[in-house]
Amino acid sequence: EDQVTQSPEALRLQEGESSSLNCSYTVSGLRGLFWYRQDPGKGPEFLFTLYSAGEEKEKERLKATLTKKESFLHITAPKPEDSATYLCAVQALWGSSNTGKLIFGQGTTLQVKP
Amino acid sequence: DSGVTQTPKHLITATGQRVTLRCSPRSGDLSVYWYQQSLDQGLQFLIQYYNGEERAKGNILERFSAQQFPDLHSELNLSSLELGDSALYFCASSPGRYQETQYFGPGTRLLVL
């Protein structure tokens, strides 16, 4: 069964304290891995898409990397405004069905204190 | 702003009732997806439509149904509502049938009393 597991569930950092969030996945063929940011009560906001192992994407203080089994979201020198829940999702190969279904992890809730 | 709009933002109703949630995709996007987010289940895929046709179903209850209209907007109908249906319902859209990034709307918060 296709599955996504994120760790840790919650993370508290001091402003400027760099860290990484983990997303482990089990999927029958990876079509794409997606990172989203979600603020309370809001819709997920797209951050990155990764398609193949070894790929890396960067945006401001965030950097996403991908291996054959997991993805990391590295946060460098975070600020309080980076506080949010970060969601990882995978899109699996469905054979001839070719659908866009995303399978989400439970998310990591990040709190950055000033 | 993702360009995906959803109405209403909030909905409060009673058990046994029926509600309709509406979604307008980003301009040019042909696929619409519906997801349910509850505290214990996280974000769960319900159903996908592509250019008016159903493409995939997830764990969508038989009490729930959806459709996509010729102007590409979509509606999710929830009937015989139960307390457990209280959740955030999100719509997402993408240009094609798969692989492209999905952009999410602001969601509809449903509370069933």
CSV table of N, CA and C in Angstrom, one decimal, chain A residues 3-106:
chain,number,residue,atom,x,y,z
A,3,GLN,N,2.2,4.8,1.0
A,3,GLN,CA,2.2,5.4,2.3
A,3,GLN,C,3.2,6.5,2.4
A,4,VAL,N,2.9,7.5,3.2
A,4,VAL,CA,3.8,8.6,3.4
A,4,VAL,C,3.9,8.9,4.9
A,5,THR,N,5.1,8.9,5.5
A,5,THR,CA,5.3,9.1,6.9
A,5,THR,C,6.2,10.3,7.1
A,6,GLN,N,5.7,11.3,7.9
A,6,GLN,CA,6.5,12.5,8.1
A,6,GLN,C,7.0,12.5,9.6
A,7,SER,N,8.2,13.0,9.8
A,7,SER,CA,8.8,13.1,11.1
A,7,SER,C,9.7,14.3,11.2
A,8,PRO,N,9.7,14.9,12.4
A,8,PRO,CA,8.9,14.7,13.6
A,8,PRO,C,7.5,15.2,13.4
A,9,GLU,N,6.6,14.8,14.3
A,9,GLU,CA,5.2,15.4,14.2
A,9,GLU,C,5.2,16.9,14.5
A,10,ALA,N,6.1,17.3,15.4
A,10,ALA,CA,6.2,18.7,15.8
A,10,ALA,C,7.6,19.0,16.1
A,11,LEU,N,7.9,20.3,15.8
A,11,LEU,CA,9.3,20.7,15.9
A,11,LEU,C,9.3,22.2,16.4
A,12,ARG,N,10.0,22.4,17.4
A,12,ARG,CA,10.2,23.8,18.0
A,12,ARG,C,11.6,24.2,17.8
A,13,LEU,N,11.8,25.4,17.1
A,13,LEU,CA,13.1,25.9,16.9
A,13,LEU,C,13.2,27.3,17.4
A,14,GLN,N,14.4,27.7,17.7
A,14,GLN,CA,14.7,29.1,18.0
A,14,GLN,C,15.0,29.8,16.6
A,15,GLU,N,14.6,31.1,16.5
A,15,GLU,CA,14.9,31.8,15.3
A,15,GLU,C,16.4,31.7,15.0
A,16,GLY,N,16.7,31.3,13.7
A,16,GLY,CA,18.1,31.1,13.3
A,16,GLY,C,18.6,29.7,13.5
A,17,GLU,N,17.9,28.8,14.1
A,17,GLU,CA,18.3,27.5,14.4
A,17,GLU,C,17.9,26.6,13.2
A,18,SER,N,18.8,26.1,12.4
A,18,SER,CA,18.5,25.3,11.2
A,18,SER,C,18.1,23.9,11.6
A,19,SER,N,17.3,23.3,10.7
A,19,SER,CA,16.9,21.9,11.0
A,19,SER,C,16.4,21.3,9.7
A,20,SER,N,16.0,20.0,9.8
A,20,SER,CA,15.4,19.3,8.7
A,20,SER,C,14.2,18.5,9.0
A,21,LEU,N,13.2,18.5,8.1
A,21,LEU,CA,12.0,17.7,8.3
A,21,LEU,C,12.1,16.5,7.3
A,22,ASN,N,11.6,15.4,7.8
A,22,ASN,CA,11.8,14.1,7.0
A,22,ASN,C,10.4,13.7,6.4
A,23,CYS,N,10.5,13.1,5.2
A,23,CYS,CA,9.3,12.5,4.6
A,23,CYS,C,9.7,11.2,4.0
A,24,SER,N,9.3,10.1,4.6
A,24,SER,CA,9.6,8.8,4.1
A,24,SER,C,8.4,8.2,3.3
A,25,TYR,N,8.6,7.6,2.2
A,25,TYR,CA,7.5,7.2,1.4
A,25,TYR,C,7.7,5.7,0.9
A,26,THR,N,6.6,5.1,0.7
A,26,THR,CA,6.5,3.8,0.1
A,26,THR,C,5.5,3.9,-1.0
A,27,VAL,N,5.9,3.7,-2.2
A,27,VAL,CA,5.0,3.9,-3.3
A,27,VAL,C,5.4,3.0,-4.4
A,28,SER,N,4.4,2.5,-5.2
A,28,SER,CA,4.6,1.6,-6.3
A,28,SER,C,5.0,2.4,-7.5
A,29,GLY,N,6.1,3.0,-7.5
A,29,GLY,CA,6.6,3.9,-8.6
A,29,GLY,C,6.2,5.3,-8.3
A,30,LEU,N,7.2,6.1,-8.2
A,30,LEU,CA,7.0,7.5,-7.8
A,30,LEU,C,6.9,8.4,-9.1
A,31,ARG,N,5.7,9.1,-9.2
A,31,ARG,CA,5.6,10.0,-10.3
A,31,ARG,C,6.1,11.4,-9.9
A,32,GLY,N,5.9,11.8,-8.6
A,32,GLY,CA,6.3,13.1,-8.1
A,32,GLY,C,6.1,13.2,-6.6
A,33,LEU,N,7.0,14.0,-6.0
A,33,LEU,CA,6.8,14.2,-4.6
A,33,LEU,C,6.7,15.7,-4.4
A,34,PHE,N,5.7,16.1,-3.6
A,34,PHE,CA,5.3,17.5,-3.4
A,34,PHE,C,5.5,17.9,-2.0
A,35,TRP,N,5.9,19.2,-1.8
A,35,TRP,CA,5.9,19.8,-0.4
A,35,TRP,C,5.0,21.0,-0.5
A,36,TYR,N,4.2,21.0,0.6
A,36,TYR,CA,3.2,22.2,0.8
A,36,TYR,C,3.4,22.7,2.2
A,37,ARG,N,3.1,24.0,2.3
A,37,ARG,CA,3.0,24.6,3.6
A,37,ARG,C,1.5,24.9,3.9
A,38,GLN,N,1.1,24.7,5.1
A,38,GLN,CA,-0.3,25.0,5.5
A,38,GLN,C,-0.3,25.8,6.8
A,39,ASP,N,-1.0,26.9,6.7
A,39,ASP,CA,-1.2,27.7,7.9
A,39,ASP,C,-2.6,27.3,8.4
A,40,PRO,N,-2.8,27.5,9.8
A,40,PRO,CA,-4.1,27.0,10.4
A,40,PRO,C,-5.3,27.6,9.7
A,41,GLY,N,-6.2,26.6,9.3
A,41,GLY,CA,-7.5,27.0,8.7
A,41,GLY,C,-7.4,27.5,7.2
A,42,LYS,N,-6.2,27.3,6.6
A,42,LYS,CA,-6.0,27.8,5.3
A,42,LYS,C,-5.7,26.6,4.4
A,43,GLY,N,-5.7,26.8,3.1
A,43,GLY,CA,-5.4,25.7,2.1
A,43,GLY,C,-3.9,25.5,2.0
A,44,PRO,N,-3.5,24.3,1.7
A,44,PRO,CA,-2.1,24.1,1.5
A,44,PRO,C,-1.5,25.0,0.4
A,45,GLU,N,-0.3,25.5,0.6
A,45,GLU,CA,0.4,26.4,-0.3
A,45,GLU,C,1.5,25.6,-0.9
A,46,PHE,N,1.6,25.6,-2.2
A,46,PHE,CA,2.6,24.8,-2.9
A,46,PHE,C,4.0,25.4,-2.7
A,47,LEU,N,5.0,24.5,-2.4
A,47,LEU,CA,6.4,24.9,-2.2
A,47,LEU,C,7.3,24.3,-3.3
A,48,PHE,N,7.3,23.0,-3.4
A,48,PHE,CA,8.2,22.3,-4.3
A,48,PHE,C,7.6,21.0,-4.9
A,49,THR,N,8.1,20.7,-6.1
A,49,THR,CA,7.9,19.4,-6.7
A,49,THR,C,9.2,18.8,-7.1
A,50,LEU,N,9.4,17.5,-6.7
A,50,LEU,CA,10.6,16.8,-7.0
A,50,LEU,C,10.2,15.5,-7.8
A,51,TYR,N,10.9,15.2,-8.8
A,51,TYR,CA,10.5,14.0,-9.7
A,51,TYR,C,11.4,12.8,-9.6
A,52,SER,N,12.7,13.1,-9.4
A,52,SER,CA,13.7,12.0,-9.4
A,52,SER,C,14.7,12.1,-8.3
A,53,ALA,N,15.2,10.9,-7.9
A,53,ALA,CA,16.3,10.9,-6.8
A,53,ALA,C,17.5,11.7,-7.2
A,54,GLY,N,17.9,12.5,-6.2
A,54,GLY,CA,19.1,13.4,-6.5
A,54,GLY,C,18.7,14.8,-6.8
A,55,GLU,N,17.4,15.0,-7.1
A,55,GLU,CA,16.9,16.3,-7.4
A,55,GLU,C,16.8,17.2,-6.2
A,56,GLU,N,17.1,18.5,-6.3
A,56,GLU,CA,17.1,19.4,-5.2
A,56,GLU,C,16.4,20.7,-5.7
A,57,LYS,N,15.6,21.3,-4.9
A,57,LYS,CA,15.0,22.6,-5.2
A,57,LYS,C,15.1,23.5,-4.0
A,58,GLU,N,15.3,24.8,-4.3
A,58,GLU,CA,15.5,25.8,-3.2
A,58,GLU,C,14.6,27.0,-3.4
A,59,LYS,N,14.1,27.6,-2.2
A,59,LYS,CA,13.3,28.8,-2.3
A,59,LYS,C,13.5,29.5,-1.0
A,60,GLU,N,14.2,30.6,-1.0
A,60,GLU,CA,14.5,31.4,0.2
A,60,GLU,C,15.2,30.5,1.2
A,61,ARG,N,14.6,30.3,2.4
A,61,ARG,CA,15.3,29.6,3.4
A,61,ARG,C,15.0,28.1,3.4
A,62,LEU,N,14.3,27.6,2.4
A,62,LEU,CA,13.9,26.2,2.3
A,62,LEU,C,14.6,25.5,1.1
A,63,LYS,N,15.0,24.3,1.4
A,63,LYS,CA,15.6,23.5,0.4
A,63,LYS,C,15.1,22.0,0.5
A,64,ALA,N,14.6,21.5,-0.6
A,64,ALA,CA,14.0,20.2,-0.6
A,64,ALA,C,14.9,19.2,-1.4
A,65,THR,N,15.1,18.0,-0.9
A,65,THR,CA,15.9,17.0,-1.6
A,65,THR,C,15.2,15.7,-1.6
A,66,LEU,N,15.6,14.9,-2.6
A,66,LEU,CA,14.8,13.6,-2.8
A,66,LEU,C,15.8,12.4,-3.0
A,67,THR,N,15.5,11.3,-2.3
A,67,THR,CA,16.2,10.1,-2.5
A,67,THR,C,15.2,9.1,-2.9
A,68,LYS,N,15.6,7.8,-3.1
A,68,LYS,CA,14.6,6.8,-3.6
A,68,LYS,C,13.6,6.4,-2.5
A,69,LYS,N,13.9,6.8,-1.2
A,69,LYS,CA,13.0,6.4,-0.2
A,69,LYS,C,12.5,7.5,0.7
A,70,GLU,N,13.1,8.7,0.6
A,70,GLU,CA,12.7,9.8,1.4
A,70,GLU,C,13.0,11.1,0.8
A,71,SER,N,12.4,12.1,1.4
A,71,SER,CA,12.7,13.5,1.0
A,71,SER,C,12.9,14.3,2.3
A,72,PHE,N,13.8,15.3,2.2
A,72,PHE,CA,14.1,16.2,3.3
A,72,PHE,C,13.7,17.6,2.9
A,73,LEU,N,13.2,18.3,3.9
A,73,LEU,CA,13.0,19.8,3.7
A,73,LEU,C,13.9,20.4,4.8
A,74,HIS,N,14.9,21.1,4.2
A,74,HIS,CA,15.9,21.7,5.1
A,74,HIS,C,15.5,23.2,5.3
A,75,ILE,N,15.5,23.6,6.5
A,75,ILE,CA,15.1,25.0,6.8
A,75,ILE,C,16.4,25.7,7.4
A,76,THR,N,16.9,26.7,6.7
A,76,THR,CA,18.1,27.4,7.1
A,76,THR,C,17.8,28.7,7.8
A,77,ALA,N,18.3,28.9,9.0
A,77,ALA,CA,18.1,30.2,9.7
A,77,ALA,C,16.6,30.6,9.7
A,78,PRO,N,15.7,29.7,10.2
A,78,PRO,CA,14.3,30.0,10.1
A,78,PRO,C,13.9,31.3,10.9
A,79,LYS,N,12.8,31.9,10.5
A,79,LYS,CA,12.2,33.0,11.1
A,79,LYS,C,10.8,32.7,11.6
A,80,PRO,N,10.3,33.5,12.6
A,80,PRO,CA,9.0,33.1,13.1
A,80,PRO,C,7.9,33.0,12.0
A,81,GLU,N,8.0,33.7,10.9
A,81,GLU,CA,7.0,33.6,9.9
A,81,GLU,C,7.1,32.3,9.1
A,82,ASP,N,8.1,31.5,9.4
A,82,ASP,CA,8.2,30.1,8.8
A,82,ASP,C,7.3,29.1,9.6
A,83,SER,N,6.8,29.5,10.7
A,83,SER,CA,5.9,28.7,11.5
A,83,SER,C,4.7,28.3,10.8
A,84,ALA,N,4.5,27.0,10.6
A,84,ALA,CA,3.3,26.4,9.8
A,84,ALA,C,3.4,24.9,9.9
A,85,THR,N,2.5,24.3,9.3
A,85,THR,CA,2.5,22.8,9.1
A,85,THR,C,3.0,22.5,7.7
A,86,TYR,N,4.0,21.7,7.6
A,86,TYR,CA,4.6,21.3,6.3
A,86,TYR,C,4.2,19.9,5.9
A,87,LEU,N,3.5,19.9,4.8
A,87,LEU,CA,3.0,18.6,4.3
A,87,LEU,C,3.8,18.1,3.1
A,88,CYS,N,4.0,16.8,3.2
A,88,CYS,CA,4.6,16.1,2.1
A,88,CYS,C,3.6,15.2,1.4
A,89,ALA,N,3.6,15.1,0.1
A,89,ALA,CA,2.6,14.2,-0.6
A,89,ALA,C,3.3,13.6,-1.8
A,90,VAL,N,2.9,12.4,-2.1
A,90,VAL,CA,3.4,11.7,-3.3
A,90,VAL,C,2.3,11.4,-4.3
A,91,GLN,N,2.7,11.3,-5.5
A,91,GLN,CA,1.8,10.9,-6.6
A,91,GLN,C,2.4,9.7,-7.2
A,92,ALA,N,1.6,8.6,-7.2
A,92,ALA,CA,2.1,7.3,-7.6
A,92,ALA,C,1.8,7.0,-9.0
A,93,LEU,N,2.6,6.1,-9.6
A,93,LEU,CA,2.3,5.6,-10.9
A,93,LEU,C,1.1,4.7,-10.8
A,94,TRP,N,0.1,4.9,-11.6
A,94,TRP,CA,-1.1,4.1,-11.5
A,94,TRP,C,-1.3,3.2,-12.7
A,95,GLY,N,-0.3,2.9,-13.4
A,95,GLY,CA,-0.4,2.0,-14.5
A,95,GLY,C,-1.2,2.7,-15.6
A,96,SER,N,-2.2,2.1,-16.1
A,96,SER,CA,-2.9,2.8,-17.2
A,96,SER,C,-3.9,3.8,-16.8
A,97,SER,N,-4.1,3.9,-15.4
A,97,SER,CA,-5.2,4.8,-14.9
A,97,SER,C,-4.7,6.2,-15.0
A,98,ASN,N,-3.4,6.5,-14.7
A,98,ASN,CA,-2.8,7.8,-14.8
A,98,ASN,C,-3.7,8.9,-14.2
A,99,THR,N,-3.9,8.8,-12.9
A,99,THR,CA,-4.6,9.8,-12.2
A,99,THR,C,-3.7,10.7,-11.4
A,100,GLY,N,-4.2,11.8,-10.9
A,100,GLY,CA,-3.4,12.8,-10.2
A,100,GLY,C,-3.5,12.7,-8.7
A,101,LYS,N,-4.1,11.6,-8.1
A,101,LYS,CA,-4.3,11.5,-6.7
A,101,LYS,C,-3.0,11.8,-5.9
A,102,LEU,N,-3.1,12.6,-4.9
A,102,LEU,CA,-2.0,12.9,-4.0
A,102,LEU,C,-2.2,12.1,-2.7
A,103,ILE,N,-1.1,11.4,-2.2
A,103,ILE,CA,-1.2,10.7,-0.9
A,103,ILE,C,-0.4,11.6,0.1
A,104,PHE,N,-1.0,12.1,1.1
A,104,PHE,CA,-0.4,13.0,2.0
A,104,PHE,C,0.1,12.3,3.3
A,105,GLY,N,1.2,12.8,3.8
A,105,GLY,CA,1.6,12.5,5.2
A,105,GLY,C,0.8,13.3,6.2
A,106,GLN,N,1.1,13.0,7.4
A,106,GLN,CA,0.3,13.7,8.5
A,106,GLN,C,0.8,15.1,8.8
